[in-house]
Amino acid sequence: MNRVWSAALALALAAGAGAGAVAQVPAQPAADPGPPLSGYPRRALRAPTPAELKTATYVRDVIYGHRDGMALTYDVFRPVRNANGALVVNMVSAGWRSSWAPPEERQARYQALIDKGFTVVALYHSSAPRFQVPDAVTDVRLGMRHIKRHAADYGADPARIGVWGASAGGHLALVAGMMADDGNPAAANPLERSGNRVAAVVAYFPPTDLAALLKGRTKGGAIDFDDKLLPSVSPIFSVDARDPPTLILHGDADKGVPPAQAQVMQAALDKAGVENRLTMFAGADHDFYVKGDPARTDAYATEAMNAMVGWFERHLKK
């Protein structure tokens, strides 16, 4: 009788094991969430943790100018510990649309810099679709004068300021670097008499020659302005030997801003003798996006952020 039970039990166990094997489903690849915002890694697009919120204090809504009766502002993120005296300005712009958000919601995007002791400024400009690229260019050049003039108020050295942005923000970061000057002593606006030169630039997939980039595109929103102004808002035409060290990161499959935009900028910087580096990410479209491969997309975005922080550590820290 025991032999019968033993055989029955063995048969049941075998059947159960077989059923379990059939029921197992192969692991599915992670769903593709699409392009990341402005090439940020996923960890930088979440809400900051309570612990992270304790690592910075804010100077909110600093007014640096006005346009059409509306204030132009920036927010300052000051590290609580180990401040290194350098400051990095982030050009908040996507498609030349500058969308404000409370510092508490934006901090995770800057946490890698804050953790290294950098003061960070989120700079906002007059935004598309109401305003166009030339307005944004004018605004950020003015904003950089205000930031440099008041850097000491935020515990930073005005000689150690960097700028960083992605896409339209990358274009404006290059504007801040290539189109900087020492101020105009005869300017009616006292702020215009202040210089706005910076010490380092990082640009993700930036437009550099808007005449080439926008050729044949339908006008509207931010790009609805006179073609005669295109050279004046294209940083490629302002490169000279006084420009700051510049890092450009770009996807070699970018269809929104073709890689040639980065390559011509590198050639111009090389010709002027300006320190620079261009990193191309294989197979990456705009925002470092690799369709169907979220892990690779995030790896590229993480590598870019690490490179950005490293560039500023090298060129801004004493």
Coordinates of C-alpha atoms in Angstrom, one line a residue:
M1 CA 0.0 0.0 0.0
N2 CA 2.9 2.3 0.9
R3 CA 4.3 1.7 -2.5
V4 CA 1.0 2.8 -4.1
W5 CA 1.0 6.1 -2.1
S6 CA 4.6 6.7 -2.9
A7 CA 4.0 6.3 -6.6
A8 CA 0.9 8.5 -6.5
L9 CA 2.8 11.2 -4.6
A10 CA 5.7 11.1 -7.0
L11 CA 3.3 11.4 -9.9
A12 CA 1.6 14.4 -8.3
L13 CA 4.9 16.1 -7.7
A14 CA 6.0 15.5 -11.2
A15 CA 2.7 16.9 -12.6
G16 CA 3.0 20.0 -10.3
A17 CA 6.5 20.6 -11.4
G18 CA 5.5 20.3 -15.0
A19 CA 2.6 22.7 -14.5
G20 CA 4.9 25.2 -12.8
A21 CA 7.3 25.1 -15.7
V22 CA 4.5 25.7 -18.2
A23 CA 3.2 28.6 -16.1
Q24 CA 6.5 30.5 -16.1
V25 CA 6.5 33.5 -18.4
P26 CA 9.8 34.9 -19.7
A27 CA 10.7 38.3 -18.3
Q28 CA 9.5 41.1 -20.4
P29 CA 11.7 44.0 -21.3
A30 CA 10.9 47.3 -19.6
A31 CA 8.3 49.4 -21.3
D32 CA 9.7 52.2 -23.4
P33 CA 8.6 55.5 -21.7
G34 CA 9.7 57.6 -24.7
P35 CA 12.3 60.3 -24.9
P36 CA 13.4 61.7 -21.5
L37 CA 12.8 65.4 -20.8
S38 CA 15.8 67.4 -22.0
G39 CA 18.0 64.3 -21.8
Y40 CA 17.8 64.0 -18.0
P41 CA 18.3 60.5 -16.5
R42 CA 15.2 59.0 -14.9
R43 CA 16.4 59.6 -11.4
A44 CA 16.6 63.3 -12.0
L45 CA 13.0 63.6 -13.1
R46 CA 11.4 62.3 -9.9
A47 CA 10.4 64.3 -6.9
P48 CA 13.3 65.0 -4.5
T49 CA 13.4 63.0 -1.3
P50 CA 12.9 64.7 2.1
A51 CA 16.6 64.2 2.7
E52 CA 17.5 65.9 -0.6
L53 CA 15.3 68.8 0.2
K54 CA 17.4 69.5 3.2
T55 CA 20.6 69.8 1.1
A56 CA 19.7 73.2 -0.4
T57 CA 18.0 76.4 0.4
Y58 CA 16.4 78.7 -2.1
V59 CA 16.4 82.3 -3.2
R60 CA 13.1 82.5 -5.0
D61 CA 11.8 84.6 -7.9
V62 CA 14.8 87.0 -8.3
I63 CA 13.7 89.6 -10.8
Y64 CA 16.4 90.5 -13.4
G65 CA 14.3 92.5 -15.8
H66 CA 10.9 92.9 -17.4
R67 CA 9.3 92.3 -20.8
D68 CA 5.9 93.6 -21.8
G69 CA 5.3 94.5 -18.1
M70 CA 6.0 91.0 -16.9
A71 CA 8.9 90.1 -14.6
L72 CA 11.8 88.0 -15.8
T73 CA 13.1 85.8 -13.0
Y74 CA 15.4 83.1 -11.8
D75 CA 15.6 80.8 -8.7
V76 CA 18.8 80.1 -6.8
F77 CA 19.6 76.7 -5.2
R78 CA 22.3 77.1 -2.5
P79 CA 24.0 74.0 -1.1
V80 CA 23.7 73.7 2.7
R81 CA 27.0 71.9 3.1
N82 CA 30.4 72.0 1.3
A83 CA 29.6 74.9 -1.0
N84 CA 32.6 75.2 -3.4
G85 CA 32.0 78.8 -4.4
A86 CA 31.2 78.0 -8.0
L87 CA 27.8 78.6 -9.7
V88 CA 26.1 76.8 -12.6
V89 CA 23.2 78.4 -14.5
N90 CA 20.7 76.1 -16.1
M91 CA 18.9 77.6 -19.1
V92 CA 15.3 76.4 -18.5
S93 CA 14.1 76.1 -22.1
A94 CA 12.6 73.5 -24.4
G95 CA 11.6 74.7 -27.8
W96 CA 12.4 78.1 -26.4
R97 CA 9.4 77.6 -24.1
S98 CA 10.6 78.4 -20.5
S99 CA 8.2 76.7 -18.1
W100 CA 8.4 77.8 -14.5
A101 CA 8.2 75.2 -11.6
P102 CA 8.7 75.6 -7.9
P103 CA 12.2 75.0 -6.8
E104 CA 11.0 72.0 -4.7
E105 CA 9.8 70.3 -7.8
R106 CA 12.9 71.0 -9.9
Q107 CA 15.6 70.2 -7.3
A108 CA 16.2 66.6 -8.3
R109 CA 17.4 67.8 -11.7
Y110 CA 20.2 69.7 -10.0
Q111 CA 21.0 67.3 -7.2
A112 CA 24.1 66.0 -8.8
L113 CA 25.5 69.5 -8.8
I114 CA 24.2 70.4 -5.4
D115 CA 25.9 67.3 -3.9
K116 CA 29.2 68.5 -5.3
G117 CA 28.8 71.9 -3.6
F118 CA 27.7 74.0 -6.7
T119 CA 25.2 76.8 -6.3
V120 CA 22.7 76.4 -9.1
V121 CA 20.5 79.0 -10.8
A122 CA 17.4 78.1 -12.8
L123 CA 17.1 81.0 -15.4
Y124 CA 13.8 81.6 -17.1
H125 CA 13.3 83.7 -20.2
S126 CA 10.2 85.2 -22.0
S127 CA 8.6 82.1 -23.4
A128 CA 7.3 80.8 -26.7
P129 CA 4.8 80.8 -28.2
R130 CA 4.2 84.5 -27.3
F131 CA 7.8 85.4 -27.6
Q132 CA 10.5 84.4 -30.2
V133 CA 14.1 83.2 -30.2
P134 CA 15.6 86.8 -30.4
D135 CA 13.6 87.7 -27.2
A136 CA 15.0 84.7 -25.4
V137 CA 18.5 85.5 -26.5
T138 CA 18.2 89.1 -25.2
D139 CA 16.7 87.9 -21.9
V140 CA 19.3 85.3 -21.0
R141 CA 22.2 87.7 -21.9
L142 CA 20.6 90.2 -19.5
G143 CA 19.9 87.5 -16.9
M144 CA 23.6 86.5 -17.0
R145 CA 24.6 90.0 -16.2
H146 CA 22.4 90.1 -13.2
I147 CA 23.6 86.7 -11.9
K148 CA 27.2 87.6 -12.3
R149 CA 26.7 91.0 -10.6
H150 CA 24.9 89.3 -7.6
A151 CA 26.9 86.0 -7.5
A152 CA 28.5 87.0 -4.2
D153 CA 25.1 87.5 -2.7
Y154 CA 24.6 83.8 -3.2
G155 CA 28.0 82.8 -1.8
A156 CA 29.5 82.3 -5.3
D157 CA 32.5 83.7 -7.1
P158 CA 31.5 85.8 -10.2
A159 CA 34.7 84.5 -11.9
R160 CA 33.5 80.9 -11.5
I161 CA 30.2 80.7 -13.3
G162 CA 29.2 78.0 -15.8
V163 CA 26.1 77.6 -18.0
W164 CA 24.3 74.5 -19.1
G165 CA 21.2 73.6 -21.1
A166 CA 19.6 71.1 -23.4
S167 CA 18.3 71.6 -27.0
A168 CA 16.9 75.2 -27.0
G169 CA 18.5 75.5 -23.5
G170 CA 21.8 74.2 -25.1
H171 CA 21.5 76.9 -27.7
L172 CA 21.0 79.6 -25.0
A173 CA 24.0 78.1 -23.0
L174 CA 26.2 78.6 -26.1
V175 CA 24.7 82.1 -26.5
A176 CA 25.8 82.9 -22.9
G177 CA 29.2 81.6 -23.7
M178 CA 29.9 82.8 -27.2
M179 CA 27.9 86.1 -27.2
A180 CA 29.2 87.3 -23.8
D181 CA 30.9 90.7 -23.4
D182 CA 32.3 93.1 -20.8
G183 CA 29.2 95.4 -20.8
N184 CA 28.4 98.7 -22.5
P185 CA 29.5 101.7 -20.3
A186 CA 27.1 103.9 -22.3
A187 CA 24.0 101.7 -21.8
A188 CA 20.8 103.3 -20.5
N189 CA 20.1 100.2 -18.4
P190 CA 22.7 100.1 -15.6
L191 CA 22.6 96.3 -15.7
E192 CA 23.7 96.4 -19.4
R193 CA 26.9 98.1 -18.2
S194 CA 27.9 94.9 -16.4
G195 CA 29.8 92.1 -18.1
N196 CA 28.3 88.6 -18.6
R197 CA 31.3 86.4 -19.4
V198 CA 31.3 82.9 -18.0
A199 CA 34.0 80.3 -17.3
A200 CA 32.6 77.1 -18.8
V201 CA 29.7 75.9 -21.0
V202 CA 28.0 72.5 -21.3
A203 CA 25.4 72.1 -24.1
Y204 CA 23.3 69.0 -24.9
F205 CA 22.2 68.6 -28.6
P206 CA 22.2 72.4 -29.2
P207 CA 21.1 74.4 -32.2
T208 CA 24.2 76.4 -33.2
D209 CA 23.4 77.7 -36.7
L210 CA 19.7 78.6 -36.9
A211 CA 19.8 79.6 -40.5
A212 CA 20.8 76.0 -41.5
L213 CA 18.6 74.4 -38.9
L214 CA 15.4 76.2 -39.7
K215 CA 15.8 76.3 -43.5
G216 CA 12.5 75.2 -45.0
R217 CA 10.7 74.9 -41.7
T218 CA 7.3 76.4 -41.4
K219 CA 7.4 79.6 -39.3
G220 CA 5.4 79.7 -36.1
G221 CA 5.8 80.2 -32.4
A222 CA 9.4 80.7 -31.3
I223 CA 10.8 80.7 -34.8
D224 CA 8.3 83.2 -36.3
F225 CA 10.8 86.0 -36.7
D226 CA 12.6 87.8 -39.5
D227 CA 15.3 85.7 -41.2
K228 CA 17.6 88.7 -41.2
L229 CA 18.0 88.1 -37.5
L230 CA 19.1 84.5 -37.8
P231 CA 22.9 85.2 -37.7
S232 CA 22.4 87.4 -34.7
V233 CA 20.9 84.6 -32.6
S234 CA 23.3 81.8 -33.9
P235 CA 26.2 81.3 -31.6
I236 CA 28.3 79.8 -34.4
F237 CA 28.9 83.3 -35.7
S238 CA 30.2 84.7 -32.4
V239 CA 33.0 82.3 -31.7
D240 CA 36.3 83.9 -30.8
A241 CA 39.4 83.1 -28.8
R242 CA 37.9 84.6 -25.6
D243 CA 35.2 82.0 -25.4
P244 CA 35.1 79.6 -22.4
P245 CA 35.9 75.9 -22.4
T246 CA 32.9 74.1 -24.0
L247 CA 31.5 70.6 -23.8
I248 CA 28.9 69.5 -26.3
L249 CA 27.0 66.2 -26.0
H250 CA 24.9 65.0 -28.9
G251 CA 23.2 61.9 -30.3
D252 CA 24.6 60.8 -33.7
A253 CA 21.1 59.9 -34.9
D254 CA 19.4 63.1 -33.7
K255 CA 16.7 64.1 -36.2
G256 CA 15.5 67.1 -34.3
V257 CA 18.9 68.9 -34.2
P258 CA 21.2 67.1 -36.6
P259 CA 24.7 66.2 -35.4
A260 CA 26.2 68.6 -38.0
Q261 CA 25.0 71.5 -35.7
A262 CA 27.5 70.2 -33.0
Q263 CA 30.2 69.4 -35.5
V264 CA 30.3 72.9 -37.1
M265 CA 30.5 74.4 -33.6
Q266 CA 33.4 72.1 -32.7
A267 CA 35.2 73.1 -35.9
A268 CA 34.7 76.8 -35.1
L269 CA 35.9 76.4 -31.5
D270 CA 39.0 74.4 -32.7
K271 CA 39.8 77.2 -35.3
A272 CA 39.5 79.8 -32.5
G273 CA 41.8 77.8 -30.2
V274 CA 39.0 77.4 -27.6
E275 CA 39.2 74.3 -25.4
N276 CA 36.3 72.0 -26.3
R277 CA 35.1 68.5 -26.4
L278 CA 32.3 66.9 -28.5
T279 CA 30.9 63.5 -27.3
M280 CA 28.6 61.7 -29.7
F281 CA 26.3 58.9 -28.4
A282 CA 25.9 56.1 -31.0
G283 CA 22.3 55.5 -32.2
A284 CA 20.8 58.2 -30.0
D285 CA 18.1 60.6 -31.3
H286 CA 17.2 63.9 -29.7
D287 CA 17.2 63.8 -25.8
F288 CA 19.7 60.9 -26.0
Y289 CA 16.7 58.7 -26.9
V290 CA 17.2 55.2 -28.2
K291 CA 13.8 54.0 -29.3
G292 CA 12.8 50.7 -27.8
D293 CA 15.8 50.6 -25.4
P294 CA 15.0 52.6 -22.2
A295 CA 18.1 51.2 -20.4
R296 CA 20.4 52.5 -23.1
T297 CA 18.6 55.8 -23.2
D298 CA 19.0 56.2 -19.4
A299 CA 22.6 55.1 -19.5
Y300 CA 23.4 57.8 -22.1
A301 CA 21.5 60.4 -20.0
T302 CA 23.4 59.4 -16.9
E303 CA 26.7 59.5 -18.7
A304 CA 25.9 63.0 -20.0
M305 CA 25.0 64.2 -16.5
N306 CA 28.2 62.8 -15.1
A307 CA 30.2 64.4 -17.9
M308 CA 28.5 67.8 -17.3
V309 CA 29.2 67.7 -13.6
G310 CA 32.8 66.6 -14.3
W311 CA 33.3 69.5 -16.8
F312 CA 32.2 72.0 -14.2
E313 CA 34.4 70.4 -11.5
R314 CA 37.4 70.7 -13.8
H315 CA 36.8 74.3 -14.9
L316 CA 35.0 76.0 -12.0
K317 CA 36.4 74.5 -8.8
K318 CA 39.6 75.9 -7.3

